[in-house]
Each structure stands twice: as C-alpha cells, then as structure tokens.
Coordinates of C-alpha atoms in Angstrom, one line a residue:
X1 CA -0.8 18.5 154.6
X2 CA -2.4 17.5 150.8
X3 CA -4.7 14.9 150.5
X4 CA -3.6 11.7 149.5
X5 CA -5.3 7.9 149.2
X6 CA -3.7 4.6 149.2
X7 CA -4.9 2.0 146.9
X8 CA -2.4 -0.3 146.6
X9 CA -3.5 -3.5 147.3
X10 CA 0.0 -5.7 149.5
X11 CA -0.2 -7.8 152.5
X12 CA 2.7 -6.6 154.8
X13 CA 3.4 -7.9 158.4
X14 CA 5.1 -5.0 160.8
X15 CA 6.2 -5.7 164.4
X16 CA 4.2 -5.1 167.2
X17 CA 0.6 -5.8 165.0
X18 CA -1.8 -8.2 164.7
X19 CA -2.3 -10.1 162.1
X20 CA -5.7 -12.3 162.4
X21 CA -7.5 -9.3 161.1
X22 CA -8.3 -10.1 157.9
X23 CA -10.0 -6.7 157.1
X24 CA -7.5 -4.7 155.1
X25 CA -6.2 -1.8 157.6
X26 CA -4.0 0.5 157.9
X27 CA -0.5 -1.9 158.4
X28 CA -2.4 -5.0 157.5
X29 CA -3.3 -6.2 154.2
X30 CA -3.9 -3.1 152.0
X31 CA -6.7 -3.2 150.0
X32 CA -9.0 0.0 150.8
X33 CA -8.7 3.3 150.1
X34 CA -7.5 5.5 153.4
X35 CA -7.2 9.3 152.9
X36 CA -5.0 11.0 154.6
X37 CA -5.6 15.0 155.7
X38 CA -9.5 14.9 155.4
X39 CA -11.1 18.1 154.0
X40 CA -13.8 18.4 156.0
X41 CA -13.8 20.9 158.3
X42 CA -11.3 20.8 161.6
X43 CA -11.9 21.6 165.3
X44 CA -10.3 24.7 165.0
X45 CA -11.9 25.9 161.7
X46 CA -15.3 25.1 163.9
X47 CA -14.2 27.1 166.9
X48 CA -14.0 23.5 169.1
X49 CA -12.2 22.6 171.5
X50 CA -12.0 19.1 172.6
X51 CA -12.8 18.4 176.1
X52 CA -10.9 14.6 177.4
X53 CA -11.1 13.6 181.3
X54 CA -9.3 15.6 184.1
X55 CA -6.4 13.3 185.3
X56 CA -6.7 15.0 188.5
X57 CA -9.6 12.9 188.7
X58 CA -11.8 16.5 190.2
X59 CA -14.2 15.3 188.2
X60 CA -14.6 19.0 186.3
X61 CA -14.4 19.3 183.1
X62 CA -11.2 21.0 180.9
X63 CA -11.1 24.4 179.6
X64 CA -8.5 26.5 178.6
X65 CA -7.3 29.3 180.0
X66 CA -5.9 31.3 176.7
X67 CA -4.2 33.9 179.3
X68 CA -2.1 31.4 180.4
X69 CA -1.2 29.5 177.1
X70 CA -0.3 33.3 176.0
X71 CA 1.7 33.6 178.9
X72 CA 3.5 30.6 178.5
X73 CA 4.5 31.0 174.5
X74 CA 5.7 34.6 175.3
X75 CA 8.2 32.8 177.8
X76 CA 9.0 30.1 175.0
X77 CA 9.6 33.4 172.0
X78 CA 13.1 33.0 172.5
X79 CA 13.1 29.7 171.2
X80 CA 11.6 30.8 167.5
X81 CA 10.2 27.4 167.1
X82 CA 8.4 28.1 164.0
X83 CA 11.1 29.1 162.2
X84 CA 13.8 27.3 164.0
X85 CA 12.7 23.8 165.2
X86 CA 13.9 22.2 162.0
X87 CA 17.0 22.4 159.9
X88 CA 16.0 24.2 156.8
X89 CA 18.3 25.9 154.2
X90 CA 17.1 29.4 155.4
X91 CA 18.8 29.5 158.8
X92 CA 22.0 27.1 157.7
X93 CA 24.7 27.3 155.5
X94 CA 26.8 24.9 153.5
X95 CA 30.6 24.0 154.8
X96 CA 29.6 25.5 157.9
X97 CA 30.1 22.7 161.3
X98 CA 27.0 22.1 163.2
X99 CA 27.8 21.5 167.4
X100 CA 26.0 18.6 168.6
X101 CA 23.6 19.1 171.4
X102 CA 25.3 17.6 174.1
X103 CA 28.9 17.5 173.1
X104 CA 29.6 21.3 171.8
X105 CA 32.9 20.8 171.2
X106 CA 32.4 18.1 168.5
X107 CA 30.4 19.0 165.4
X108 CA 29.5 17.7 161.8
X109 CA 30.7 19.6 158.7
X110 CA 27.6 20.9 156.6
X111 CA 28.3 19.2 153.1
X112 CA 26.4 20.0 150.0
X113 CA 24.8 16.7 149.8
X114 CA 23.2 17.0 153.4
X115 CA 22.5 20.7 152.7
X116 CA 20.0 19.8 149.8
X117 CA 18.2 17.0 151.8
X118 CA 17.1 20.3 154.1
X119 CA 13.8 22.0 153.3
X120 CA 14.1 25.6 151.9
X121 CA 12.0 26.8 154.5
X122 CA 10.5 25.2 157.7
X123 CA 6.9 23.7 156.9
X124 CA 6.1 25.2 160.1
X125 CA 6.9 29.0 159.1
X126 CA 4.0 31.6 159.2
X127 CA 1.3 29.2 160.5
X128 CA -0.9 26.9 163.1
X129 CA -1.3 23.6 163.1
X130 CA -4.8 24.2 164.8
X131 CA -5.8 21.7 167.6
X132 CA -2.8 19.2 167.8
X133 CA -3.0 15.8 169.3
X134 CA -0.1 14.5 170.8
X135 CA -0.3 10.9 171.2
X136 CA 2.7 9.0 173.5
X137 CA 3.3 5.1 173.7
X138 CA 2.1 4.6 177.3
X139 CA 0.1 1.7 177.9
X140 CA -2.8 4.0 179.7
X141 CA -4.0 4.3 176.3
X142 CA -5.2 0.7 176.3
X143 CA -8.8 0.2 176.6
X144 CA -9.3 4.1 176.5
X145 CA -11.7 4.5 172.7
X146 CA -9.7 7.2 172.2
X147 CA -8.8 6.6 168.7
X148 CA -11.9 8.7 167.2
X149 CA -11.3 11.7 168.9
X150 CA -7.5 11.5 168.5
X151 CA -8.5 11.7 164.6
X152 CA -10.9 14.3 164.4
X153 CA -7.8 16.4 166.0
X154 CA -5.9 18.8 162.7
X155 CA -2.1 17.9 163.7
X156 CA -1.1 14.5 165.1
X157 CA 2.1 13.9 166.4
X158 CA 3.1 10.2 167.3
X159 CA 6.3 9.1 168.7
X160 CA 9.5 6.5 167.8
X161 CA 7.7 4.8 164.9
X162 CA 5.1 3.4 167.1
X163 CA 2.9 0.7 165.9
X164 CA -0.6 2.4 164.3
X165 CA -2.8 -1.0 162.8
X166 CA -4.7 -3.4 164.6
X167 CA -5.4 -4.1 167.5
X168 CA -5.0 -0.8 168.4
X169 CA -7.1 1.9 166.5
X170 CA -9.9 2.0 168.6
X171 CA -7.6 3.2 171.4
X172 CA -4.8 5.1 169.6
X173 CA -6.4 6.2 165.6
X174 CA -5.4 6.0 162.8
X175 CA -4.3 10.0 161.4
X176 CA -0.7 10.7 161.8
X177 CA 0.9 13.7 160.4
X178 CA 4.1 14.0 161.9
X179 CA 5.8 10.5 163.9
X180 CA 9.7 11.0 165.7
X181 CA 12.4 8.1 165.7
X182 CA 15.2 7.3 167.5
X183 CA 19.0 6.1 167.1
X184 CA 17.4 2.8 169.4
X185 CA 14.5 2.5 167.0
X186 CA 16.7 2.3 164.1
X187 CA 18.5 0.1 164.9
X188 CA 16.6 -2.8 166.8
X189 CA 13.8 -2.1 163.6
X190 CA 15.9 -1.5 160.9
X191 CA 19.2 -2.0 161.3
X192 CA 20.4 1.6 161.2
X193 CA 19.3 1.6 157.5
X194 CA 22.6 -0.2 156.6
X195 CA 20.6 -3.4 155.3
X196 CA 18.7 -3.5 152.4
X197 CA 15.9 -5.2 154.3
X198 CA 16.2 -2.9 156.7
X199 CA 15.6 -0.2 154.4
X200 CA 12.6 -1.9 153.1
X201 CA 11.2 -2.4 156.7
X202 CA 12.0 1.0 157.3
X203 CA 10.3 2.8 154.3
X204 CA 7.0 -0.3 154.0
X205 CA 6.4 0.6 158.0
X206 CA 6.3 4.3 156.9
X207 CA 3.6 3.8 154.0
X208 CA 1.3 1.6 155.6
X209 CA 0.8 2.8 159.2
X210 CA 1.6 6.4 158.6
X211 CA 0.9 7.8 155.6
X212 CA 3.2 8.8 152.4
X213 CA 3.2 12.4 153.2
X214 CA 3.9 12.1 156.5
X215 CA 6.9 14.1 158.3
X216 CA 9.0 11.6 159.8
X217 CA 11.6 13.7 162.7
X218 CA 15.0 13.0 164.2
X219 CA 17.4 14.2 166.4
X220 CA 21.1 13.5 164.6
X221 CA 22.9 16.1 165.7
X222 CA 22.3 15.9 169.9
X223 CA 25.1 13.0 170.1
X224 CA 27.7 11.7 167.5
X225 CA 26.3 8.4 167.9
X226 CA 23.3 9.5 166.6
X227 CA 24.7 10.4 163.1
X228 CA 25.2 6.7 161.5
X229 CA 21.3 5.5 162.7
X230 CA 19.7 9.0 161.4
X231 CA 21.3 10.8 159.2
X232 CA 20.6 8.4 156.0
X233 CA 17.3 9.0 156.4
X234 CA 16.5 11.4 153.1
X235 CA 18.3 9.2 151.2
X236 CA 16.5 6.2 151.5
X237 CA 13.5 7.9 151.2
X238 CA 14.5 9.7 147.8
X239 CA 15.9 6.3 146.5
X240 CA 12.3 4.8 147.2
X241 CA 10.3 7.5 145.7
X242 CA 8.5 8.5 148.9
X243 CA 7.1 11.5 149.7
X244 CA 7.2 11.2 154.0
X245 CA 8.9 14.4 153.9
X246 CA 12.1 13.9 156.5
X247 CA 13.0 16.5 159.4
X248 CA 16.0 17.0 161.3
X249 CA 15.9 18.8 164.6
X250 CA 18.0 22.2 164.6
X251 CA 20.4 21.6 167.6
X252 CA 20.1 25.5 168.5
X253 CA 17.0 25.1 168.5
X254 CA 17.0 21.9 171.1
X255 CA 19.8 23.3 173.3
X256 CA 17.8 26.4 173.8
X257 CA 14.9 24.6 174.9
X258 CA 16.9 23.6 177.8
X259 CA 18.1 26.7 178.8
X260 CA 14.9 28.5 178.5
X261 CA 13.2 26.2 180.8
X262 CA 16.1 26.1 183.0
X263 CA 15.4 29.9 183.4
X264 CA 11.5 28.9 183.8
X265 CA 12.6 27.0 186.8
X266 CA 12.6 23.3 185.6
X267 CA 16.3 22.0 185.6
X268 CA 17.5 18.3 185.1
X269 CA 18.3 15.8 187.7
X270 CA 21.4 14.9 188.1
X271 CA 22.9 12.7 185.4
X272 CA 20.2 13.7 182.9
X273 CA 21.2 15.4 179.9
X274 CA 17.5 15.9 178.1
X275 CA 14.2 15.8 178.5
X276 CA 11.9 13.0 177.1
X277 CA 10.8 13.5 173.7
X278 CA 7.1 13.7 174.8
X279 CA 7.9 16.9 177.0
X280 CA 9.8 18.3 174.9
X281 CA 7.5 17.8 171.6
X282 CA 4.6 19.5 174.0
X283 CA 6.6 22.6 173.9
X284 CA 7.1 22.7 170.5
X285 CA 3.2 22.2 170.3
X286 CA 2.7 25.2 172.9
X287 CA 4.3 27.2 170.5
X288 CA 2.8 25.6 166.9
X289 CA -0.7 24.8 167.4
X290 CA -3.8 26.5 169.2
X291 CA -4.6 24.1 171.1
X292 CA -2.6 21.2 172.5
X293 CA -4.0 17.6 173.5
X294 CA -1.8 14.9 175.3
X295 CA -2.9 10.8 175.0
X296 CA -1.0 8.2 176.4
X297 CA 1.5 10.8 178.4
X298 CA 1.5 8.3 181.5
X299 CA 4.4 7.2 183.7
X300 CA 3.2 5.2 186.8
X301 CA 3.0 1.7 187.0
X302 CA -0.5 2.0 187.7
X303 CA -3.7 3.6 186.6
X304 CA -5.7 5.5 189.3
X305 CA -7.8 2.7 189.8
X306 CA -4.8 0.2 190.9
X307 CA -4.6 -1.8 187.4
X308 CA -0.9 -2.6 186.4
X309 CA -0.5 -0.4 183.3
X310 CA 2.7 -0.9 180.8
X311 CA 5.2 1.6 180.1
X312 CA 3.5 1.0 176.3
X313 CA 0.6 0.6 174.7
X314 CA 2.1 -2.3 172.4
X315 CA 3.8 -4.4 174.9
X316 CA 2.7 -6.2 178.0
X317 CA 3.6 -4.7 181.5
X318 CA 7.3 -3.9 181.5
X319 CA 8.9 -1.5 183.7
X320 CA 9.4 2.7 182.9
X321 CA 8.3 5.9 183.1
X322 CA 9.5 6.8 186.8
X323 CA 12.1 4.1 186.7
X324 CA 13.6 5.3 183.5
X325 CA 16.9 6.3 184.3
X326 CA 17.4 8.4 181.1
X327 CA 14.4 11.4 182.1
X328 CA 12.8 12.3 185.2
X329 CA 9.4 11.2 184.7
X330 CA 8.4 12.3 187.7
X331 CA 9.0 16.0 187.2
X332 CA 8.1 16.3 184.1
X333 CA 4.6 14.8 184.2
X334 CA 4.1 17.3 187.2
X335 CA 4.8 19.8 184.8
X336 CA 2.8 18.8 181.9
X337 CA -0.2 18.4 185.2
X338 CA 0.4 21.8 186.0
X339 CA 0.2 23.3 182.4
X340 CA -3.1 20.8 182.6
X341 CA -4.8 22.5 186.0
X342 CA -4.1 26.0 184.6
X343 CA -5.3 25.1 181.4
X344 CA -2.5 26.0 179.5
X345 CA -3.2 21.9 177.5
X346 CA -5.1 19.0 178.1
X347 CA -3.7 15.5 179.8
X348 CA -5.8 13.3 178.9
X349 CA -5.3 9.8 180.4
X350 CA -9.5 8.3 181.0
X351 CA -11.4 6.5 178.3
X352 CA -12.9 9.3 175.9
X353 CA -15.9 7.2 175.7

C-alpha cells in the first residue's frame, strides 16, 4: 500500500464513537496528520514474529510451526487465492453470467460498466502481505492494549466497517489496510447507498477511520439479495474521488472454499450455508501472508476468568458467537484453536500488555 497523510482539518461524528475526546483522532475531529502504510521497517522485513498470549491458557509461549502452515497452504492450492480471491478483469469476461454462491442456478449478467469497476489484476497477485493481523469485533478485545501491536503488524484486516476512533485505539489500533462489509451493514449504516446521506456516511466513515487507500471487500455475488446493498459500491466511490480501492469476492473462489474444507473434514451444520467471515478471511490469510495473527476472534459469553464479555467490542453485552444461528461458532473456533496449538496462526484473546 502507498503512503498517504490526512490533513484535512473536519469534525465528523460516526456511530459507535465517542465524541468527548477533543484531541483530533482518527474518526474524530481531523486536525493532525496520520500516515497510513509507515515506511519503516515491518516484522517480516526484521525476521519477527509476534508472540500474543496462548488462549489455551498453558501458559507457554506461541511459535510457529512453518511445517504445518506449509502443510496446510498446500491443502488450500486448489483454491488459487492469490490470483482468485477477488474479481479482477484477468480471470472474467464481459457478457458472461456469474452464479451466485449459494443459489447456482441464478446468476448476474457481466455488463461492461461492472466489468471496468474490476481491477486488471488481483492486488494480491505474485506477493505476501508479510505478518497479517486479523482483527474481529468481539468484545474480548476490550481492555486488552492490543492496539500497538495490532499496528506494528504489515497487513491489517478489519471486519463489517467496524468502528476504529476513540475510545477504542488502545485496544483495537489504528492501521487498517483492508476492512469487509455486509448487505446488513449497508443498510442499517447507510441505507444501501440509495440515499445521498447515506452515501456521504458511507464514503466520510471510510476516510476518517480507515484510510483513503484502503481496500474496502464485499461479497455481492453469494445471494441475490446481496446485489442492490453492494454492488454500487465503485460507483460511489469514483463519484467522490476516493481512492479506497473496492473488492468484490470471486464466487468461485468462495464456493471452493467450502468444498475444499469439506474435503479437509470440516462440514457445515445443518442449516448453515457459510462460514463466518472471520474464518473464512483466516484462510485467505493462510494462504496470503507469512504469518497470520487473530485479535478479537472470541465467541463465548465469557472470558476465562468468568467476566461477561460482548459479542463486540463496540456495544455492551448482547448475545452471539455460539448462539448465532447463522455459523457454528463453536466449530469453527475449535478449528482456528487447533491451527493455534499446532502453530499453524496465532489466537490471540489476553491483554498484549
């Protein structure tokens, strides 16, 4: 990602921040300089790795295993995420239909218009990201001090346009280099684009808590619903004269995630039709980055030490993770342990300081 400051000097209010800071933050009032992608050197140019609490609670400290992470992205080749997690011109054609995820049998007819939104290439093509932080909404982030060494990370990837401004940097950071959103998020936030404050709200919350150059990813093509919320993304953003650089997720590309872990062993539940975002962004991760950290990846109602925890970091305790009825929490978290215990990435969910 290039280097870019922010100067300009506005006082916006987004949800889910505070606003009796007076110091100008990130989604507060703008008035200092913040530089996104730093030059100084990464963890992965300095051969670190970052080390977070076990959340076995053993009390040992992570390392990871590189056999195993090896292992594991030879079992995930089939999927080609480099080249095909993304839409890009390269592996589609115009006035082609493209299936949707879940419902095969209807599709969306590949007009030029769309087509041109479409990088040429993916920005993921012939490289790694270096040590990625992933960085979920759960609410075990609160309290943690995490925000630092979330930041010092190369890639971070947050997750349905979550809130990143105060109160929360000190537990969450500030860097963000790549955020998701939802059909649900666009609409409760932003009126599915379809408003022109909504489109305002949509493309102010972008520049101030993420960045201008920051790649913003959604899933239109897994449902038909989906279409009307996501896919007028580009277009607001080339009508504002941003540069957040939007994504679409190739629908290949997610339906063969699920058949290649089907094959790996881990299969839905009944009346589940996807995995969460968080789990299946960590395999995209696996396959893009050299190392992989996990923040605020926590689905209980509780913390190990018996402390109500919300489902997220920005709301107070509200019900989730293994009472969603949309994933199985459950067994997806024992995954993402497992991959943790044979080193494979790193769950972090302890204070980091």
């Amino acid at each position: 990602m290039t280097s870019l400051t922010l100067t300009r000097s506005v006082s916006v209010q987004f949800f889910e921040c505070s606003v009796s800071s007076k110091r100008a933050q990130v989604g507060a009032t703008f008035g200092e300089t913040r530089s996104v992608g730093s030059s100084q050197a990464t963890p992965s140019e300095r051969g670190e790795e970052h080390q977070g609490q076990d959340p076995s609670n053993t009390g040992q400290s992570w390392q990871m295993n590189k056999t195993a992470l090896l292992q594991l992205r030879q079992n995930l080749k089939p999927l080609q995420t480099a080249k095909r997690f993304v839409l890009s011109q390269d592996i589609s054609a115009k006035k082609r239909r493209l299936p949707f995820v879940f419902r095969p049998k209807n599709s969306l007819y590949m007009k030029d218009d769309m087509f041109y939104t479409l990088p040429k290439v993916s920005p993921f093509s012939g490289r790694s990201l270096g040590v990625c932080s992933l960085v979920g909404n759960g609410g075990i982030l609160t309290g943690s001090k995490c925000g630092e060494q979330i930041d010092s990370s190369d890639f971070v990837i947050r997750f349905n346009m979550a809130p990143v401004c105060p109160p929360y940097l000190d537990d969450i950071g500030r860097r963000t280099d790549m955020v998701t959103t939802s059909r649900d998020r666009m609409r409760s936030k932003f009126d599915s684009l379809k408003s022109h404050t909504g489109r305002e709200k949509f493309v102010n919350h972008l520049h101030h808590q993420y960045g201008q150059d920051t790649y913003i990813v959604s899933a239109p093509f897994t449902v038909k619903g989906n279409i009307g919320s996501l896919l007028g993304i580009p277009e607001v953003l080339t009508s504002h004269n941003s540069s957040a650089v939007p994504l679409f997720i190739n629908p290949s590309h997610a339906g063969t995630m699920l058949q290649t872990w089907r094959k790996l062993g881990l299969k839905l539940s009944d009346g589940e039709t996807n995995f969460s975002s968080g789990f299946y962004y960590a395999s995209v991760a696996l396959e893009l980055c050299d190392q992989v950290n996990m923040y605020g990846f926590w689905p209980f109602p509780e913390d190990r030490e018996g402390r109500p925890v919300s489902y997220h970091y920005y709301k107070s305790v509200d019900s989730g993770g293994l009472n969603n009825r949309w994933h199985d929490m459950d067994k997806e978290f024992e995954k993402l342990l497992e991959f943790h215990n044979h080193g494979v990435l790193q769950l972090i969910s302890g204070n980091c300081r």
